[in-house]
mmCIF file of C-alpha atoms in Angstrom:
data_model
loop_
_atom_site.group_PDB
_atom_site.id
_atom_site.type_symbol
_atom_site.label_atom_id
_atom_site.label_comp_id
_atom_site.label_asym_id
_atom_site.label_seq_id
_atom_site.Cartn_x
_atom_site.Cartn_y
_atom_site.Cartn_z
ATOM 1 C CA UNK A 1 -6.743 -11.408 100.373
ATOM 2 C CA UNK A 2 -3.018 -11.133 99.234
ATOM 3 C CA UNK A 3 -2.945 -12.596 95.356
ATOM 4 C CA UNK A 4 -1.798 -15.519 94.163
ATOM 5 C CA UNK A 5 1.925 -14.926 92.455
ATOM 6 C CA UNK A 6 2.750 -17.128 89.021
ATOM 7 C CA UNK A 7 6.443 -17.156 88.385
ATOM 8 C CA UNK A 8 6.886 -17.446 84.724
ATOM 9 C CA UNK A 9 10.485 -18.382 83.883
ATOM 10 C CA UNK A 10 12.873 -18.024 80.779
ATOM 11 C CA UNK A 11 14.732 -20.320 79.363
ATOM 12 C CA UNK A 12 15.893 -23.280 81.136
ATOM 13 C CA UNK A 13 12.627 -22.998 83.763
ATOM 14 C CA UNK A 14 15.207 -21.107 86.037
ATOM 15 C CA UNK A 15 17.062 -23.682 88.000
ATOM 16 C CA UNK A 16 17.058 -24.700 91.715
ATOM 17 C CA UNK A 17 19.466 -21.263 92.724
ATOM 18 C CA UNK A 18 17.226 -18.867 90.932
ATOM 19 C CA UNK A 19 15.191 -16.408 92.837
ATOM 20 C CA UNK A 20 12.336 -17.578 90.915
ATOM 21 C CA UNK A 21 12.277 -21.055 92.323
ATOM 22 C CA UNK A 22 13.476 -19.920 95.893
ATOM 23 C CA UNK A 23 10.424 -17.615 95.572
ATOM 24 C CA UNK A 24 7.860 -20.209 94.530
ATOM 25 C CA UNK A 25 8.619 -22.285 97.439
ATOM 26 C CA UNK A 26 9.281 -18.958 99.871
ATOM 27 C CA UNK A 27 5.642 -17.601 98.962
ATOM 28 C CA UNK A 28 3.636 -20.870 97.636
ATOM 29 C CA UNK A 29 3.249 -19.853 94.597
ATOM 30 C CA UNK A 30 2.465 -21.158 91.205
ATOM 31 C CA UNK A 31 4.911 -21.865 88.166
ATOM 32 C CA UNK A 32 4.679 -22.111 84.576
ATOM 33 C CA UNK A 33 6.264 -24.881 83.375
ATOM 34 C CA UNK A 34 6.801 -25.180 80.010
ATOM 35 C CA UNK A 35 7.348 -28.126 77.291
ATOM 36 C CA UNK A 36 10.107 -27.207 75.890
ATOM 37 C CA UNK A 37 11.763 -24.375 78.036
ATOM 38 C CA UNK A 38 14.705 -23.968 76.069
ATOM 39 C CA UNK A 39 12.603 -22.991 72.424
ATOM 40 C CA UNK A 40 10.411 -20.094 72.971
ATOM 41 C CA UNK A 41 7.676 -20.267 70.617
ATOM 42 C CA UNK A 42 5.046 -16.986 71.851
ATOM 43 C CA UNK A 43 1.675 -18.573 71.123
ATOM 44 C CA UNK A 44 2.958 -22.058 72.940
ATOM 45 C CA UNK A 45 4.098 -20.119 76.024
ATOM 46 C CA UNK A 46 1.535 -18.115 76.060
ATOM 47 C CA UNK A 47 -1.191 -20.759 75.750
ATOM 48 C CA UNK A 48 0.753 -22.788 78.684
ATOM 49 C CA UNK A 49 0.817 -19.302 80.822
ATOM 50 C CA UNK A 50 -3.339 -18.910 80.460
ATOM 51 C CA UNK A 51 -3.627 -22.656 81.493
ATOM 52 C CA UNK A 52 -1.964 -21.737 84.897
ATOM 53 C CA UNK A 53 -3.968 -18.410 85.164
ATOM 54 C CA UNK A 54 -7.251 -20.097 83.869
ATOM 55 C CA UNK A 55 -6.453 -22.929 86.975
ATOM 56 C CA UNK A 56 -5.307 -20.433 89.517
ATOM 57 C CA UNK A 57 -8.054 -18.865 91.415
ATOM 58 C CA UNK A 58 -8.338 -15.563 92.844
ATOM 59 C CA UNK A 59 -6.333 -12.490 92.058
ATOM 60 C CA UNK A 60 -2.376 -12.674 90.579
ATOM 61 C CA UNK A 61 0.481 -11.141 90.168
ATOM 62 C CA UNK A 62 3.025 -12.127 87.600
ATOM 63 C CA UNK A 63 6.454 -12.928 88.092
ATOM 64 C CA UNK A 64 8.304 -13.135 85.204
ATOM 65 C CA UNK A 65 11.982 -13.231 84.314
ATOM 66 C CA UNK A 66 13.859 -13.143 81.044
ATOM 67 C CA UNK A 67 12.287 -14.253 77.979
ATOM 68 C CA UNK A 68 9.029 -15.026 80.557
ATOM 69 C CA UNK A 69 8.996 -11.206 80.315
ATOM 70 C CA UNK A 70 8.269 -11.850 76.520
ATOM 71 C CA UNK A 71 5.654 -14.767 77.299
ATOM 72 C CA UNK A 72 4.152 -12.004 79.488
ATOM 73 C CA UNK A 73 3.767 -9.152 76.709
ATOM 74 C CA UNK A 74 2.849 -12.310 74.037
ATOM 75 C CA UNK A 75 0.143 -13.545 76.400
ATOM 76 C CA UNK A 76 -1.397 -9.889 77.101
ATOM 77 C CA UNK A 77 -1.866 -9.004 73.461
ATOM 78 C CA UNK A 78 -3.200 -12.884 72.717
ATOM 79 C CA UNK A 79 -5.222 -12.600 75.387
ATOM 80 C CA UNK A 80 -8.341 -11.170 77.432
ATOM 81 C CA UNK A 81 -11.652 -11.876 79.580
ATOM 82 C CA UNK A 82 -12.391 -12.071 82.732
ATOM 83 C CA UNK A 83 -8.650 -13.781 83.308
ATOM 84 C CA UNK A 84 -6.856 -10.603 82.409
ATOM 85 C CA UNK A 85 -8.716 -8.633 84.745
ATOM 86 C CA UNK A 86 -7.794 -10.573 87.942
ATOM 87 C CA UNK A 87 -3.903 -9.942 87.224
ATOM 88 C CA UNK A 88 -3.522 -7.413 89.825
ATOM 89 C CA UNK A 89 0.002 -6.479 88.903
ATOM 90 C CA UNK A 90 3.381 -8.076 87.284
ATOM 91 C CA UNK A 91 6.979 -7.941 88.494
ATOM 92 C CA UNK A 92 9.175 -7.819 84.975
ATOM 93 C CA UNK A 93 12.624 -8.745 86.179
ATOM 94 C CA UNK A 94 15.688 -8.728 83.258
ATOM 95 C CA UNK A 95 13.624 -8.499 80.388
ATOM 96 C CA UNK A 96 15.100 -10.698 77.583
ATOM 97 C CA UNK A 97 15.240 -8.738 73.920
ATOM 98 C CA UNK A 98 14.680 -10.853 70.957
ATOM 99 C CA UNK A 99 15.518 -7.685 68.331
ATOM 100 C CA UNK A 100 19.048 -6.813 70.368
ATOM 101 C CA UNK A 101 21.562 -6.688 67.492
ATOM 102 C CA UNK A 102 23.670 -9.746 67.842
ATOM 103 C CA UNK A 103 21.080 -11.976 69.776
ATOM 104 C CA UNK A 104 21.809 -14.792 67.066
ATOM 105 C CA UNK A 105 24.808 -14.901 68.269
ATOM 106 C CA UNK A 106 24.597 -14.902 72.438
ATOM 107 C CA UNK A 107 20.853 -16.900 72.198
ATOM 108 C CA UNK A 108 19.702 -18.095 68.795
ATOM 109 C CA UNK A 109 16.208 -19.056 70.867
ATOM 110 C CA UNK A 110 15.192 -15.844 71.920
ATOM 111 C CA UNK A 111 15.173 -14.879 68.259
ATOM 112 C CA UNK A 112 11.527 -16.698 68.122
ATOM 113 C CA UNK A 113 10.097 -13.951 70.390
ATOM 114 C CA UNK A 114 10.401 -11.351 67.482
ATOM 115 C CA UNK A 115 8.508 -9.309 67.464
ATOM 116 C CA UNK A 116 8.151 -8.554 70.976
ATOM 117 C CA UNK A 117 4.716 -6.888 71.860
ATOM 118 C CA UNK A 118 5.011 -3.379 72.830
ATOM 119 C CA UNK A 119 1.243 -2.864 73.341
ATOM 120 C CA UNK A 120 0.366 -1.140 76.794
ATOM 121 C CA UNK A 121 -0.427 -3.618 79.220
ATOM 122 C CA UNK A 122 -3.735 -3.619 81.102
ATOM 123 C CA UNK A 123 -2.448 -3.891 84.329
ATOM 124 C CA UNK A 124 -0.134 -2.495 86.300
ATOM 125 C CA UNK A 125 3.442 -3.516 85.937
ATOM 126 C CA UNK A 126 7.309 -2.641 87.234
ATOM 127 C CA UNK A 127 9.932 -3.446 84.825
ATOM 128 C CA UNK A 128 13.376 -4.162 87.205
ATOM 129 C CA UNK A 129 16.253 -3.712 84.584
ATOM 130 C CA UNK A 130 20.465 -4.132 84.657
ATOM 131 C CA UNK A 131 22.761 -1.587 83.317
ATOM 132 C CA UNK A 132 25.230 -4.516 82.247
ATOM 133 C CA UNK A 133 22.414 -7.123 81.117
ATOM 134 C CA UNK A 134 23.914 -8.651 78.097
ATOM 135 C CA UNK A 135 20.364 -9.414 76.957
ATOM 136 C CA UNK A 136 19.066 -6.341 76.883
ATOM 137 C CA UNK A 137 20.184 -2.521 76.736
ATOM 138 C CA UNK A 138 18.738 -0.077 79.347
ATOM 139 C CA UNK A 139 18.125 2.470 76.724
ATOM 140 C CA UNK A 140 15.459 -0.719 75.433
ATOM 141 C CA UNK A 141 14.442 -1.755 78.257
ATOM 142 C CA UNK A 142 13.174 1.473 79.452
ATOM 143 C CA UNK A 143 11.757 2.117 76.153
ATOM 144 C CA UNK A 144 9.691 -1.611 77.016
ATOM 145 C CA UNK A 145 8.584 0.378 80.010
ATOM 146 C CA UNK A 146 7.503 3.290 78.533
ATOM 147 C CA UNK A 147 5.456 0.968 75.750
ATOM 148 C CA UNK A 148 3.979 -1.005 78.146
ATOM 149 C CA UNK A 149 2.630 1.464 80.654
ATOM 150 C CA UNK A 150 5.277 0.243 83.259
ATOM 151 C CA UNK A 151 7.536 1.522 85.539
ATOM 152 C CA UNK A 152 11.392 1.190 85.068
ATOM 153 C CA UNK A 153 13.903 0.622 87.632
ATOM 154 C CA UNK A 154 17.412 0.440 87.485
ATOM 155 C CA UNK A 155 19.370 -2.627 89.492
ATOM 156 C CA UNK A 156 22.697 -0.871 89.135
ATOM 157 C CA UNK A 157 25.281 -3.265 87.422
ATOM 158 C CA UNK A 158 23.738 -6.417 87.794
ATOM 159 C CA UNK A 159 24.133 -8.728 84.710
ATOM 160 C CA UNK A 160 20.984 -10.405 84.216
ATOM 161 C CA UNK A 161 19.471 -10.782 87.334
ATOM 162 C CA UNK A 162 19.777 -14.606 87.983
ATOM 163 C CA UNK A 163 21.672 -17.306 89.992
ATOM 164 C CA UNK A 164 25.021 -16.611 87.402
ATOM 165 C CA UNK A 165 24.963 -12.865 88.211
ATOM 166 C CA UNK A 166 24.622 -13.077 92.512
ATOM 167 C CA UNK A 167 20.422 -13.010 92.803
ATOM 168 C CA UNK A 168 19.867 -16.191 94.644
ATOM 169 C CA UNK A 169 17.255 -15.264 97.319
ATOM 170 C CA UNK A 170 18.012 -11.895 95.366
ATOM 171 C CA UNK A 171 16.247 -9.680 98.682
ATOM 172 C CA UNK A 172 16.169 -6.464 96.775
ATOM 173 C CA UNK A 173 13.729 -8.106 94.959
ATOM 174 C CA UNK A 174 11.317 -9.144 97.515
ATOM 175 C CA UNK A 175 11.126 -5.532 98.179
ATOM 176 C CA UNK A 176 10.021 -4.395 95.121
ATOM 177 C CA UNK A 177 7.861 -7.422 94.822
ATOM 178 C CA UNK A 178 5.877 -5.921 98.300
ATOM 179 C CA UNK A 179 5.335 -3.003 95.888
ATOM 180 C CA UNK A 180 3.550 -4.466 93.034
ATOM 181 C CA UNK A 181 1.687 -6.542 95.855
ATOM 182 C CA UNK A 182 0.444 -3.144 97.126
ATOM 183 C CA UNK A 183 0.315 -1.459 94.071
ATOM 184 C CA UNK A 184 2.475 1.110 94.668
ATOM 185 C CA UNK A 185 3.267 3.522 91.753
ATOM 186 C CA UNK A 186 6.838 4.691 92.064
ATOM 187 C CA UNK A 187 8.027 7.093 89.526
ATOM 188 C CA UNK A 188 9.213 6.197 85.873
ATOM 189 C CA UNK A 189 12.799 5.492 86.530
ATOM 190 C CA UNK A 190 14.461 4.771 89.703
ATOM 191 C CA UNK A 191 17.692 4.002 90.495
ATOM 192 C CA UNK A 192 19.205 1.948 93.767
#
C-alpha cells in the first residue's frame, strides 16, 4: 500500500502556485493547516501536525517545506508512540534556519523556531537544499542533515525552492519524492 503523504507548509500555508499545494491535489494528499501560518510557535505547529498524523490512517510520508521543515524536527523530538513509527519517510525541501545570522532582519517569525532540534530523526529522511537559499546556508543545511540522520542533496542555484524561485509543479521534485516513497538511500550529498 503506497503511504499516505502530509504536506506540512511554512509560512503563509504555501499558496495556490506552490509545489506543495499542486502536490496535495496531484497525489490526494493531506495538509497541515495551521492557525496562524504566518507566527511559528514549535509546540502549536507541532501539536496541529500530530492532529493530522493522529487522523490520517495508514503509513506517511512527510512533506515539508521551509519553516514546516522546523515543525517537522519540533514535532519528532515532542513526540512518539505508535504515530511516529508509521512515518515511513520525510521529504525536507528548503529547510528554513531560525539561528541564520541576520534572520531578524529577512523573517522576524522564523526567529520563534530557535532552537531548532538537531536530534536524529527516527525515520528516514532526504533533506533537498539550494546553494542560493537566502534562508539557509548549505554549509547548515547539510550540517541539519548530518544531525538528523538524513540525506543531503544539492538543487543547484535554486533560491528557496517555491513558486517565487521557478518550482511550481517543481518535477525534479516528484523524483526525489518516488525515492523517499521507496526508501531509497542515496549517498550523503548529491548534486544535480
Amino acid at each position: 500500500m503506497t503511504p499516505t503523504l502530509i504536506i506540512v507548509p511554512g509560512l503563509g500555508d504555501s499558496g495556490p502556485q506552490h509545489w506543495q499545494t499542486l502536490w496535495q491535489h496531484k497525489f490526494g494528499a493531506e495538509r497541515v493547516r495551521q492557525d496562524d501560518p504566518e507566527n511559528p510557535l514549535p509546540e502549536v505547529w507541532a501539536a496541529r501536525l500530530h492532529e493530522v498524523i493522529e487522523a490520517t490512517p495508514g503509513q506517511l510520508v512527510l512533506v515539508a517545506h521551509s519553516a514546516g521543515v522546523a515543525t517537522v524536527a519540533h514535532w519528532a523530538q515532542l513526540s512518539g508512540g505508535e504515530d511516529m513509527a508509521r512515518v515511513r519517510g520525510a521529504l525536507l525541501v528548503a529547510p528554513a534556519d531560525p539561528e541564520q545570522p541576520g534572520m531578524a532582519e529577512l523573517h522576524p517569525q522564523l526567529l520563534a523556531l530557535a532552537p531548532l532540534p538537531l536530534d536524529e530523526l527516527p525515520f528516514p529522511a532526504l533533506l533537498v537544499y539550494s546553494e542560493n537559499d537566502p534562508y539557509c546556508t548549505p554549509e547548515r543545511a547539510e550540517a541539519m542533515a548530518e544531525a538528523w540522520g538524513a540525506a543531503a542533496v544539492s538543487a543547484g542555484e535554486a533560491g528557496h525552492i517555491n513558486a517565487e524561485s521557478g518550482h511550481g509543479e517543481w518535477l525534479d521534485g516528484e523524483i526525489l519524492l518516488s525515492e523517499v516513497l521507496h526508501a531509497w538511500t542515496p549517498p550523503d550529498v548529491v548534486r544535480f
